[in-house]
């Protein structure tokens, strides 16, 4: 951890509001991105990223620097989102953002409609990938975000999810395959011929 | 096998097996390519910035959180942690802190000039932790002033409640101070019997911690003085300055507190504002119940003693009386505390 960050963490621990706000500024993109990838829509992502930062604020006095600060806060973020997803599984909610595999227009795409063609294609692909991610089961989505976006090791994932290494490996393998199936299908749909036909 | 292969998590032998198979099996090769592509598409998803207002909203939530958290038992530690200043600890304990200081010690006699007093020579502080008399400690740093103020006090009925003192703080003689926490001998019986507690509900110890970024410390301090005076407030913790940061705490009658905080906020840029309300109703209710029980016990003992002269009963009675005096004293402090707000101000 760079010295400046270390100082900010120390000051925040003591309740320095400004220092904490500075830390938020430094990490909000990453935290928000994790929340968005896991939750699949901006409204939930904003809520849960805020919840995560509140948790971080409350837990700061317990942060000892055993892990890096960024690792620590990303773990908290994943856990906050997991808890929420678990809650919803018990009591399913219906969101307008949840759409079927075809023809969805996520916020991300809608807001960037005016960008140049290449940019549009890129974001369209990105939106498609997010959409495929959204359509996976929570377990698969969580493990993929941890591994591919947060770049956690098998061991870290095993520890956070409370799984054995074997289970992590097999679940990751199945999750990747499920994502591959969805993306491959979408790629066919997005192929130029198909798009013209639309 | 493809998934760990992708992560480079296979040992050399396994890796060779996979490579050899992929080279000879087009179906598996296709699968591998698709897997590889899908995973890299996921990995390459960009970072997203949160929507506008995200951080502002978050910090507001965090500010509110500090308020909510201070309601629970850990409020004390939390508040002490927020500022890291020991003076604030004193101010926060003020839930039952019975400490009055003449306002004139703050200002010169013409009432215009704000003079930060030297705590070493003019402070007369008494702190009582409720329900535990042993923990109470009295700090009397004013050696030049013996107990003259205390001698004047017992004449006052219900002498403790300093509400009346708040109304006329400016008239108090410089350096004069009174202490409401120490039960006064001779006054006990009378006040105990006449004492009618308030309702417990809604009793709050209100405090606000304000951090202001000001242009000039002394100018701001003077303004703090006039605002306090105009709102019939008094000095709670004397001004101290260290490393360009000034701290002072004032006590403002509850009704005027919001107005005073608003005025204080005009003195600079508000860095933080943390209201802390501690619920006193539970402790008040407990004290009321103890008083009722003790009163019953007292009457019982007194009626027994009317019939016979019993040294043991006499001893019990005086114990009950002492206990009663403590409880009444505590309840008065709680009630007094709910009549004002302590504003702790940090000037930077």
Short mmCIF file of C-alpha atoms in Angstrom, two decimals:
data_model
loop_
_atom_site.label_atom_id
_atom_site.label_comp_id
_atom_site.label_asym_id
_atom_site.label_seq_id
_atom_site.Cartn_x
_atom_site.Cartn_y
_atom_site.Cartn_z
CA UNK A 1 0.00 0.00 0.00
CA UNK A 2 1.48 3.34 -0.98
CA UNK A 3 2.35 5.57 1.95
CA UNK A 4 -0.27 8.13 1.02
CA UNK A 5 -2.99 5.48 1.00
CA UNK A 6 -1.75 4.12 4.27
CA UNK A 7 -2.05 7.55 5.83
CA UNK A 8 -5.56 7.93 4.45
CA UNK A 9 -6.53 4.58 5.93
CA UNK A 10 -5.05 5.52 9.29
CA UNK A 11 -6.83 8.87 9.32
CA UNK A 12 -10.10 7.23 8.28
CA UNK A 13 -9.76 4.71 11.07
CA UNK A 14 -9.72 7.60 13.48
CA UNK A 15 -12.96 8.86 12.02
CA UNK A 16 -11.55 11.50 9.69
CA UNK A 17 -14.43 12.06 7.33
CA UNK A 18 -12.40 13.79 4.64
CA UNK A 19 -9.82 11.05 4.54
CA UNK A 20 -12.53 8.46 4.14
CA UNK A 21 -14.17 10.43 1.36
CA UNK A 22 -10.83 10.48 -0.39
CA UNK A 23 -10.58 6.70 -0.12
CA UNK A 24 -14.08 6.41 -1.53
CA UNK A 25 -13.03 8.53 -4.46
CA UNK A 26 -10.04 6.27 -5.09
CA UNK A 27 -11.94 3.00 -4.99
CA UNK A 28 -15.50 3.86 -6.00
CA UNK A 29 -15.10 2.85 -9.66
CA UNK A 30 -13.78 -0.56 -8.81
CA UNK A 31 -16.32 -1.16 -6.05
CA UNK A 32 -19.16 0.06 -8.25
CA UNK A 33 -18.01 -2.10 -11.13
CA UNK A 34 -17.96 -5.23 -8.98
CA UNK A 35 -21.44 -4.42 -7.69
CA UNK A 36 -22.70 -3.74 -11.21
CA UNK A 37 -21.24 -6.93 -12.65
CA UNK A 38 -22.79 -8.95 -9.85
CA UNK A 39 -26.17 -7.24 -9.69
CA UNK A 40 -26.62 -6.51 -13.36
CA UNK A 41 -28.30 -3.11 -13.08
CA UNK A 42 -27.33 0.37 -12.01
CA UNK A 43 -29.96 0.92 -9.35
CA UNK A 44 -28.91 -2.13 -7.35
CA UNK A 45 -25.25 -1.49 -8.06
CA UNK A 46 -25.45 2.02 -6.61
CA UNK A 47 -27.30 0.84 -3.51
CA UNK A 48 -24.99 -2.05 -2.84
CA UNK A 49 -21.80 -0.16 -3.58
CA UNK A 50 -22.95 2.38 -0.98
CA UNK A 51 -23.77 -0.40 1.45
CA UNK A 52 -20.34 -1.85 0.84
CA UNK A 53 -18.64 1.46 1.61
CA UNK A 54 -20.71 1.84 4.77
CA UNK A 55 -19.60 -1.64 5.84
CA UNK A 56 -16.04 -0.69 5.03
CA UNK A 57 -16.36 2.46 7.09
CA UNK A 58 -17.72 0.52 10.03
CA UNK A 59 -15.17 -2.23 9.76
CA UNK A 60 -12.19 0.09 9.27
CA UNK A 61 -11.07 -0.02 12.89
CA UNK A 62 -10.68 -3.79 12.44
CA UNK A 63 -8.61 -3.52 9.28
CA UNK A 64 -5.13 -4.62 10.27
CA UNK A 65 -3.38 -4.60 6.98
CA UNK A 66 -2.94 -8.37 6.80
CA UNK A 67 -4.22 -8.17 3.26
CA UNK A 68 -3.91 -5.19 0.99
CA UNK A 69 -6.51 -2.52 1.52
CA UNK A 70 -7.92 -2.93 -1.98
CA UNK A 71 -8.27 -6.70 -1.57
CA UNK A 72 -9.98 -6.14 1.72
CA UNK A 73 -12.56 -3.70 0.36
CA UNK A 74 -13.28 -5.81 -2.72
CA UNK A 75 -13.94 -8.78 -0.48
CA UNK A 76 -16.41 -6.75 1.51
CA UNK A 77 -18.07 -5.61 -1.71
CA UNK A 78 -18.51 -9.16 -2.95
CA UNK A 79 -19.88 -10.24 0.40
CA UNK A 80 -22.41 -7.42 0.53
CA UNK A 81 -23.66 -8.33 -2.96
CA UNK A 82 -23.72 -12.04 -2.17
CA UNK A 83 -25.82 -11.43 0.92
CA UNK A 84 -28.27 -9.41 -1.12
CA UNK A 85 -28.46 -12.04 -3.86
CA UNK A 86 -29.05 -14.71 -1.25
CA UNK A 87 -31.81 -12.66 0.33
CA UNK A 88 -33.48 -12.30 -3.04
CA UNK A 89 -33.26 -15.97 -3.75
CA UNK A 90 -35.30 -16.63 -0.67
CA UNK A 91 -37.77 -13.94 -1.63
CA UNK A 92 -37.58 -13.51 -5.41
CA UNK A 93 -38.07 -10.00 -6.72
CA UNK A 94 -38.91 -8.99 -10.22
CA UNK A 95 -36.91 -6.26 -11.75
CA UNK A 96 -37.53 -4.48 -15.00
CA UNK A 97 -33.85 -4.74 -15.70
CA UNK A 98 -34.03 -8.48 -15.81
CA UNK A 99 -34.70 -9.47 -19.34
CA UNK A 100 -34.56 -12.61 -21.38
CA UNK A 101 -31.60 -13.56 -23.45
CA UNK A 102 -32.72 -11.75 -26.57
CA UNK A 103 -33.26 -8.14 -27.37
CA UNK A 104 -32.50 -6.42 -24.11
CA UNK A 105 -31.16 -2.92 -23.99
CA UNK A 106 -29.35 -2.37 -20.75
CA UNK A 107 -28.84 1.11 -19.39
CA UNK A 108 -25.21 0.98 -20.24
CA UNK A 109 -26.03 0.69 -23.90
CA UNK A 110 -28.90 3.13 -23.96
CA UNK A 111 -26.79 5.91 -22.49
CA UNK A 112 -24.06 5.52 -25.09
CA UNK A 113 -26.20 5.39 -28.21
CA UNK A 114 -24.75 8.59 -29.59
CA UNK A 115 -21.14 7.41 -29.62
CA UNK A 116 -19.38 6.61 -32.92
CA UNK A 117 -20.02 3.35 -34.63
CA UNK A 118 -16.98 1.47 -33.33
CA UNK A 119 -17.67 2.64 -29.85
CA UNK A 120 -21.24 1.50 -30.21
CA UNK A 121 -20.17 -1.93 -31.33
CA UNK A 122 -17.77 -2.21 -28.46
CA UNK A 123 -20.33 -1.21 -25.85
CA UNK A 124 -22.91 -3.38 -27.52
CA UNK A 125 -20.61 -6.35 -27.10
CA UNK A 126 -19.91 -5.37 -23.53
CA UNK A 127 -23.60 -5.03 -22.82
CA UNK A 128 -24.14 -8.43 -24.36
CA UNK A 129 -21.48 -9.98 -22.12
CA UNK A 130 -23.05 -8.38 -19.06
CA UNK A 131 -26.43 -9.65 -20.18
CA UNK A 132 -25.08 -13.17 -20.47
CA UNK A 133 -23.55 -12.81 -17.03
CA UNK A 134 -26.91 -11.63 -15.65
CA UNK A 135 -28.58 -14.71 -16.99
CA UNK A 136 -26.30 -17.10 -15.17
CA UNK A 137 -27.14 -18.42 -11.74
CA UNK A 138 -25.95 -16.31 -8.81
CA UNK A 139 -23.31 -18.88 -7.88
CA UNK A 140 -21.83 -18.90 -11.35
CA UNK A 141 -21.91 -15.13 -11.69
CA UNK A 142 -20.24 -14.62 -8.33
CA UNK A 143 -17.41 -17.03 -8.99
CA UNK A 144 -16.81 -15.57 -12.46
CA UNK A 145 -16.67 -12.02 -11.16
CA UNK A 146 -14.27 -13.05 -8.41
CA UNK A 147 -12.00 -14.92 -10.77
CA UNK A 148 -12.12 -12.94 -14.03
CA UNK A 149 -12.78 -9.40 -12.81
CA UNK A 150 -11.30 -9.35 -9.34
CA UNK A 151 -8.57 -11.78 -10.37
CA UNK A 152 -8.70 -13.69 -7.14
CA UNK A 153 -6.79 -16.93 -6.72
CA UNK A 154 -8.59 -20.24 -6.23
CA UNK A 155 -7.52 -20.15 -2.60
CA UNK A 156 -8.95 -16.70 -1.98
CA UNK A 157 -12.23 -17.68 -3.61
CA UNK A 158 -12.37 -20.87 -1.56
CA UNK A 159 -11.85 -18.90 1.63
CA UNK A 160 -14.44 -16.23 0.90
CA UNK A 161 -17.09 -18.61 -0.37
CA UNK A 162 -16.34 -21.22 2.27
CA UNK A 163 -15.78 -23.92 -0.33
CA UNK A 164 -13.11 -26.54 -0.83
CA UNK A 165 -10.52 -25.94 -3.53
CA UNK A 166 -11.99 -28.83 -5.51
CA UNK A 167 -15.45 -27.29 -5.45
CA UNK A 168 -14.05 -23.92 -6.51
CA UNK A 169 -12.32 -25.48 -9.50
CA UNK A 170 -15.30 -27.49 -10.63
CA UNK A 171 -17.77 -24.65 -10.09
CA UNK A 172 -15.53 -22.25 -11.96
CA UNK A 173 -15.24 -24.71 -14.82
CA UNK A 174 -19.01 -25.14 -15.03
CA UNK A 175 -19.57 -21.38 -14.75
CA UNK A 176 -17.14 -20.68 -17.57
CA UNK A 177 -18.82 -23.25 -19.75
CA UNK A 178 -22.24 -21.78 -19.03
CA UNK A 179 -20.99 -18.31 -19.90
CA UNK A 180 -19.35 -19.64 -23.05
CA UNK A 181 -22.63 -21.24 -24.15
CA UNK A 182 -24.54 -18.00 -23.70
CA UNK A 183 -21.93 -15.81 -25.33
CA UNK A 184 -21.52 -18.14 -28.30
CA UNK A 185 -25.26 -18.09 -28.86
CA UNK A 186 -25.33 -14.29 -28.66
CA UNK A 187 -22.37 -14.01 -31.02
CA UNK A 188 -24.34 -15.90 -33.62
CA UNK A 189 -27.27 -13.57 -33.13
CA UNK A 190 -25.02 -10.54 -33.35
CA UNK A 191 -23.31 -11.72 -36.51
CA UNK A 192 -23.62 -9.20 -39.37
CA UNK A 193 -26.00 -11.31 -41.39
CA UNK A 194 -28.35 -11.66 -38.52
CA UNK A 195 -28.23 -8.00 -37.68
CA UNK A 196 -29.15 -6.99 -41.21
CA UNK A 197 -32.05 -9.36 -41.11
CA UNK A 198 -33.27 -7.63 -37.98
CA UNK B 1 -9.48 -29.82 -17.80
CA UNK B 2 -9.92 -26.76 -20.02
CA UNK B 3 -10.75 -24.43 -17.18
CA UNK B 4 -7.60 -25.08 -15.12
CA UNK B 5 -5.65 -25.17 -18.38
CA UNK B 6 -6.88 -21.66 -19.03
CA UNK B 7 -5.58 -20.58 -15.64
CA UNK B 8 -2.27 -22.28 -16.15
CA UNK B 9 -3.09 -24.37 -13.12
CA UNK B 10 -2.17 -27.74 -14.58
CA UNK B 11 1.15 -29.42 -14.01
CA UNK B 12 3.47 -30.05 -16.97
CA UNK B 13 2.24 -33.59 -17.70
CA UNK B 14 -1.45 -32.61 -17.62
CA UNK B 15 -0.75 -29.61 -19.77
CA UNK B 16 0.92 -31.73 -22.42
CA UNK B 17 -1.99 -34.15 -22.44
CA UNK B 18 -4.45 -31.29 -22.99
CA UNK B 19 -2.32 -29.72 -25.73
CA UNK B 20 -1.93 -33.01 -27.51
CA UNK B 21 -5.66 -33.67 -27.40
CA UNK B 22 -6.58 -30.20 -28.60
CA UNK B 23 -4.22 -30.57 -31.55
CA UNK B 24 -5.97 -33.73 -32.64
CA UNK B 25 -9.61 -32.97 -31.81
CA UNK B 26 -11.28 -30.10 -33.76
CA UNK B 27 -14.42 -30.23 -31.60
CA UNK B 28 -12.43 -29.70 -28.42
CA UNK B 29 -10.31 -27.07 -30.14
CA UNK B 30 -13.45 -25.12 -31.05
CA UNK B 31 -14.70 -25.43 -27.52
CA UNK B 32 -11.38 -24.21 -26.19
CA UNK B 33 -11.37 -21.19 -28.49
CA UNK B 34 -14.88 -20.24 -27.50
CA UNK B 35 -14.09 -20.65 -23.85
CA UNK B 36 -10.96 -18.59 -24.16
CA UNK B 37 -12.79 -15.87 -26.05
CA UNK B 38 -15.73 -15.73 -23.63
CA UNK B 39 -13.50 -15.48 -20.61
CA UNK B 40 -11.39 -12.75 -22.14
CA UNK B 41 -14.51 -10.81 -23.11
CA UNK B 42 -15.54 -10.93 -19.48
CA UNK B 43 -12.09 -9.95 -18.31
CA UNK B 44 -12.03 -7.01 -20.69
CA UNK B 45 -15.25 -5.48 -19.49
CA UNK B 46 -14.43 -1.90 -18.56
CA UNK B 47 -14.58 -0.29 -15.18
CA UNK B 48 -17.75 1.71 -14.70
CA UNK B 49 -18.01 4.98 -12.83
CA UNK B 50 -20.86 5.24 -10.35
CA UNK B 51 -23.71 7.61 -11.21
CA UNK B 52 -23.58 11.29 -10.30
CA UNK B 53 -24.29 11.98 -6.68
CA UNK B 54 -23.08 8.57 -5.58
CA UNK B 55 -20.38 9.84 -3.26
CA UNK B 56 -22.41 12.73 -1.88
CA UNK B 57 -25.25 10.38 -1.08
CA UNK B 58 -22.88 7.92 0.50
CA UNK B 59 -21.25 10.51 2.73
CA UNK B 60 -24.67 11.71 3.83
CA UNK B 61 -25.56 8.17 4.80
CA UNK B 62 -22.33 7.90 6.72
CA UNK B 63 -23.02 11.13 8.57
CA UNK B 64 -26.47 9.90 9.52
CA UNK B 65 -24.94 6.63 10.55
CA UNK B 66 -22.70 8.34 13.05
CA UNK B 67 -25.81 9.82 14.61
CA UNK B 68 -27.64 6.53 14.75
CA UNK B 69 -24.65 4.68 16.08
CA UNK B 70 -24.09 7.13 18.83
CA UNK B 71 -27.49 6.20 20.18
CA UNK B 72 -26.31 2.78 21.20
CA UNK B 73 -23.98 1.82 23.97
CA UNK B 74 -20.80 2.31 22.05
CA UNK B 75 -21.63 5.93 21.41
CA UNK B 76 -19.00 7.08 23.77
CA UNK B 77 -16.11 5.28 22.11
CA UNK B 78 -17.38 6.22 18.72
CA UNK B 79 -17.50 9.91 19.48
CA UNK B 80 -14.14 9.84 21.18
CA UNK B 81 -12.81 8.16 18.07
CA UNK B 82 -14.29 10.72 15.72
CA UNK B 83 -12.30 13.59 17.03
CA UNK B 84 -9.49 11.93 18.83
CA UNK B 85 -9.54 14.85 21.19
CA UNK B 86 -9.80 14.38 24.86
CA UNK B 87 -11.74 17.57 25.37
CA UNK B 88 -14.50 16.17 23.27
CA UNK B 89 -14.61 13.12 25.46
CA UNK B 90 -15.33 15.42 28.33
CA UNK B 91 -18.04 17.17 26.39
CA UNK B 92 -19.64 13.93 25.32
CA UNK B 93 -19.74 12.52 28.78
CA UNK B 94 -21.80 15.59 29.46
CA UNK B 95 -24.88 13.41 29.39
CA UNK B 96 -24.77 13.96 33.08
CA UNK B 97 -21.95 16.32 33.38
CA UNK B 98 -22.88 18.94 35.85
CA UNK B 99 -20.56 21.73 35.14
CA UNK B 100 -21.35 25.35 35.11
CA UNK B 101 -19.05 28.16 34.50
CA UNK B 102 -19.76 31.79 34.82
CA UNK B 103 -20.12 33.26 31.41
CA UNK B 104 -18.35 36.39 32.48
CA UNK B 105 -15.16 34.44 32.66
CA UNK B 106 -15.48 34.17 28.92
CA UNK B 107 -15.99 37.75 28.13
CA UNK B 108 -14.74 40.94 29.58
CA UNK B 109 -17.08 42.87 31.70
CA UNK B 110 -18.21 45.13 28.89
CA UNK B 111 -19.52 41.99 27.31
CA UNK B 112 -17.99 42.76 23.95
CA UNK B 113 -14.60 41.24 24.03
CA UNK B 114 -14.21 37.53 23.83
CA UNK B 115 -11.45 36.30 26.05
CA UNK B 116 -10.51 32.68 25.98
CA UNK B 117 -9.93 31.83 29.57
CA UNK B 118 -7.03 29.87 30.84
CA UNK B 119 -8.38 26.56 32.07
CA UNK B 120 -5.53 26.23 34.55
CA UNK B 121 -6.68 29.18 36.57
CA UNK B 122 -10.41 29.50 36.09
CA UNK B 123 -11.82 26.12 35.48
CA UNK B 124 -13.92 24.40 38.03
CA UNK B 125 -15.01 21.11 36.60
CA UNK B 126 -17.03 18.38 38.13
CA UNK B 127 -17.96 15.20 36.38
CA UNK B 128 -20.28 12.57 37.67
CA UNK B 129 -20.88 9.25 36.07
CA UNK B 130 -24.47 8.31 36.81
CA UNK B 131 -25.24 5.50 39.12
CA UNK B 132 -21.70 5.11 40.24
CA UNK B 133 -20.69 7.63 42.74
CA UNK B 134 -17.26 6.13 43.16
CA UNK B 135 -16.38 7.01 39.63
CA UNK B 136 -17.27 10.61 40.08
CA UNK B 137 -14.33 12.81 40.11
CA UNK B 138 -14.03 16.39 40.90
CA UNK B 139 -11.41 18.46 39.30
CA UNK B 140 -10.94 21.67 41.08
CA UNK B 141 -8.08 23.49 39.56
CA UNK B 142 -8.90 26.79 41.08
CA UNK B 143 -6.91 26.76 44.23
CA UNK B 144 -7.22 30.44 44.76
CA UNK B 145 -10.94 30.11 45.15
CA UNK B 146 -12.06 28.07 48.09
CA UNK B 147 -15.56 26.80 48.43
CA UNK B 148 -17.24 30.16 48.60
CA UNK B 149 -19.63 29.30 45.80
CA UNK B 150 -20.59 26.08 47.43
CA UNK B 151 -21.41 27.80 50.65
CA UNK B 152 -23.73 30.17 48.90
CA UNK B 153 -25.58 27.38 47.24
CA UNK B 154 -27.44 25.37 49.85
CA UNK B 155 -29.77 28.24 50.55
CA UNK B 156 -31.36 27.72 47.17
CA UNK B 157 -34.29 25.34 47.15
CA UNK B 158 -33.79 22.47 44.74
CA UNK B 159 -30.38 24.03 44.43
CA UNK B 160 -29.11 21.69 41.77
CA UNK B 161 -31.12 22.48 38.70
CA UNK B 162 -29.02 25.01 36.97
CA UNK B 163 -31.80 26.14 34.67
CA UNK B 164 -32.01 29.39 36.50
CA UNK B 165 -28.31 29.88 36.12
CA UNK B 166 -28.58 29.57 32.39
CA UNK B 167 -30.97 32.43 32.22
CA UNK B 168 -28.56 34.88 33.74
CA UNK B 169 -25.10 33.66 33.00
CA UNK B 170 -23.79 37.05 32.00
CA UNK B 171 -24.42 38.42 35.45
CA UNK B 172 -22.32 35.81 37.17
CA UNK B 173 -19.20 37.11 38.76
CA UNK B 174 -16.00 36.35 36.97
CA UNK B 175 -14.60 33.03 38.00
CA UNK B 176 -17.54 32.13 40.10
CA UNK B 177 -18.68 28.64 39.55
CA UNK B 178 -21.16 26.30 41.00
CA UNK B 179 -21.34 22.61 41.20
CA UNK B 180 -24.60 20.76 41.09
CA UNK B 181 -23.35 17.27 41.34
CA UNK B 182 -22.26 17.10 44.93
CA UNK B 183 -25.13 16.49 47.29
CA UNK B 184 -25.15 19.27 49.80
CA UNK B 185 -25.44 18.39 53.41
CA UNK B 186 -28.51 19.78 55.12
CA UNK B 187 -30.28 20.23 51.86
CA UNK B 188 -30.88 16.57 51.27
CA UNK B 189 -33.96 15.94 53.32
CA UNK B 190 -35.87 18.88 52.05
CA UNK B 191 -35.15 18.42 48.37
CA UNK B 192 -35.72 14.71 48.48
CA UNK B 193 -39.15 15.06 49.96
CA UNK B 194 -40.25 17.90 47.73
CA UNK B 195 -38.78 16.44 44.62
CA UNK B 196 -41.14 15.57 41.79
CA UNK B 197 -39.41 13.91 38.85
CA UNK B 198 -40.35 14.74 35.28
CA UNK B 199 -41.63 12.20 32.83
CA UNK B 200 -38.84 9.96 31.59
CA UNK B 201 -39.99 9.87 27.98
CA UNK B 202 -38.12 11.98 25.50
CA UNK B 203 -35.28 13.01 27.78
CA UNK B 204 -32.26 13.51 25.60
CA UNK B 205 -28.69 14.59 26.10
CA UNK B 206 -28.11 16.59 22.97
CA UNK B 207 -24.69 17.38 21.59
CA UNK B 208 -23.48 18.61 18.24
CA UNK B 209 -19.94 18.37 16.99
CA UNK B 210 -19.18 21.05 14.45
CA UNK B 211 -15.99 21.32 12.44
CA UNK B 212 -15.55 24.59 10.64
CA UNK B 213 -12.92 25.75 8.23
CA UNK B 214 -12.51 29.41 9.08
CA UNK B 215 -10.31 32.22 7.80
CA UNK B 216 -9.02 33.35 11.14
CA UNK B 217 -9.26 31.43 14.38
CA UNK B 218 -9.51 34.36 16.75
CA UNK B 219 -12.08 36.25 14.67
CA UNK B 220 -14.16 33.11 14.51
CA UNK B 221 -13.72 32.50 18.22
CA UNK B 222 -15.02 35.98 18.99
CA UNK B 223 -18.04 35.31 16.81
CA UNK B 224 -18.59 32.02 18.63
CA UNK B 225 -18.59 34.08 21.82
CA UNK B 226 -21.27 36.50 20.62
CA UNK B 227 -23.45 33.74 19.20
CA UNK B 228 -23.24 31.88 22.49
CA UNK B 229 -24.08 34.99 24.44
CA UNK B 230 -26.97 35.98 22.16
CA UNK B 231 -28.47 32.54 22.59
CA UNK B 232 -28.12 32.65 26.38
CA UNK B 233 -25.45 30.01 26.33
CA UNK B 234 -22.35 29.51 28.37
CA UNK B 235 -18.89 28.08 28.06
CA UNK B 236 -18.65 24.34 28.54
CA UNK B 237 -15.04 23.56 27.73
CA UNK B 238 -12.56 26.43 27.45
CA UNK B 239 -10.89 27.31 24.21
CA UNK B 240 -7.69 25.54 23.37
CA UNK B 241 -5.51 25.94 20.36
CA UNK B 242 -2.95 23.52 19.05
CA UNK B 243 -1.27 23.24 15.66
CA UNK B 244 -3.64 25.72 14.10
CA UNK B 245 -6.75 23.94 15.33
CA UNK B 246 -8.94 25.56 17.92
CA UNK B 247 -11.45 23.72 20.04
CA UNK B 248 -14.13 25.02 22.32
CA UNK B 249 -17.44 23.70 23.57
CA UNK B 250 -20.45 25.77 24.55
CA UNK B 251 -23.72 24.97 26.22
CA UNK B 252 -26.89 26.40 24.68
CA UNK B 253 -30.44 26.10 26.04
CA UNK B 254 -32.17 23.38 24.00
CA UNK B 255 -34.73 25.72 22.49
CA UNK B 256 -32.06 27.98 21.03
CA UNK B 257 -29.63 25.27 19.99
CA UNK B 258 -30.72 24.85 16.37
CA UNK B 259 -30.56 28.56 15.82
CA UNK B 260 -27.11 28.73 17.43
CA UNK B 261 -25.81 25.88 15.27
CA UNK B 262 -27.13 27.63 12.16
CA UNK B 263 -25.40 30.84 13.14
CA UNK B 264 -22.18 29.03 13.94
CA UNK B 265 -22.23 27.36 10.54
CA UNK B 266 -22.10 30.77 8.91
CA UNK B 267 -18.66 31.36 10.38
CA UNK B 268 -16.87 29.22 7.83
CA UNK B 269 -17.06 26.20 5.62
CA UNK B 270 -18.72 23.35 7.44
CA UNK B 271 -16.34 20.41 7.30
CA UNK B 272 -18.54 18.18 9.37
CA UNK B 273 -21.53 18.40 11.58
CA UNK B 274 -22.35 15.44 13.77
CA UNK B 275 -25.36 15.67 16.03
CA UNK B 276 -25.29 13.21 18.90
CA UNK B 277 -28.43 12.56 20.86
CA UNK B 278 -28.19 10.25 23.77
CA UNK B 279 -31.38 8.89 25.18
CA UNK B 280 -31.56 9.52 28.91
CA UNK B 281 -35.06 8.15 29.42
CA UNK B 282 -34.01 4.67 30.49
CA UNK B 283 -31.64 5.89 33.15
CA UNK B 284 -34.19 8.45 34.25
CA UNK B 285 -36.85 5.81 34.56
CA UNK B 286 -34.53 3.56 36.54
CA UNK B 287 -33.71 6.39 38.90
CA UNK B 288 -37.41 7.19 39.32
CA UNK B 289 -38.15 3.60 40.18
CA UNK B 290 -35.31 3.47 42.68
CA UNK B 291 -36.62 6.64 44.27
CA UNK B 292 -40.09 5.16 44.62
CA UNK B 293 -38.71 2.01 46.20
CA UNK B 294 -36.43 3.93 48.51
CA UNK B 295 -39.26 6.23 49.57
CA UNK B 296 -41.38 3.21 50.46
CA UNK B 297 -38.51 1.69 52.41
CA UNK B 298 -37.94 4.99 54.15
CA UNK B 299 -41.56 5.29 55.26
CA UNK B 300 -41.55 1.73 56.48
CA UNK B 301 -38.43 2.31 58.55
CA UNK B 302 -39.71 5.60 59.91
CA UNK B 303 -42.97 4.10 61.09
CA UNK B 304 -41.08 1.25 62.76
CA UNK B 305 -38.76 3.71 64.41
CA UNK B 306 -41.71 5.71 65.75
CA UNK B 307 -42.55 2.74 67.97
CA UNK B 308 -39.08 1.79 69.18
CA UNK B 309 -35.60 3.16 69.31
CA UNK B 310 -33.51 0.71 67.36
CA UNK B 311 -29.92 1.46 66.40
CA UNK B 312 -29.93 -1.06 63.59
CA UNK B 313 -33.07 0.41 61.99
CA UNK B 314 -31.63 3.88 62.47
CA UNK B 315 -28.55 2.83 60.56
CA UNK B 316 -30.67 1.40 57.76
CA UNK B 317 -32.65 4.60 57.57
CA UNK B 318 -29.63 6.78 57.16
CA UNK B 319 -28.34 4.42 54.46
CA UNK B 320 -31.66 4.71 52.65
CA UNK B 321 -31.57 8.48 53.00
CA UNK B 322 -28.07 8.69 51.58
CA UNK B 323 -29.05 6.45 48.71
CA UNK B 324 -32.14 8.51 48.07
CA UNK B 325 -30.13 11.69 47.97
CA UNK B 326 -27.83 10.16 45.39
CA UNK B 327 -30.71 9.05 43.20
CA UNK B 328 -32.44 12.43 43.41
CA UNK B 329 -29.20 14.09 42.60
CA UNK B 330 -28.73 11.86 39.57
CA UNK B 331 -32.25 12.40 38.31
CA UNK B 332 -31.83 16.14 38.62
CA UNK B 333 -28.67 15.98 36.59
CA UNK B 334 -30.44 13.99 33.91
CA UNK B 335 -33.28 16.48 33.79
CA UNK B 336 -30.91 19.40 33.71
CA UNK B 337 -28.88 17.81 30.97
CA UNK B 338 -31.96 17.57 28.77
CA UNK B 339 -32.50 21.32 28.96
CA UNK B 340 -29.42 22.23 26.96
CA UNK B 341 -27.33 21.20 24.00
CA UNK B 342 -23.58 21.05 24.06
CA UNK B 343 -21.98 22.26 20.88
CA UNK B 344 -18.38 21.20 20.44
CA UNK B 345 -16.68 23.37 17.89
CA UNK B 346 -13.46 22.64 16.08
CA UNK B 347 -12.04 25.56 14.15
CA UNK B 348 -9.46 24.90 11.48
#
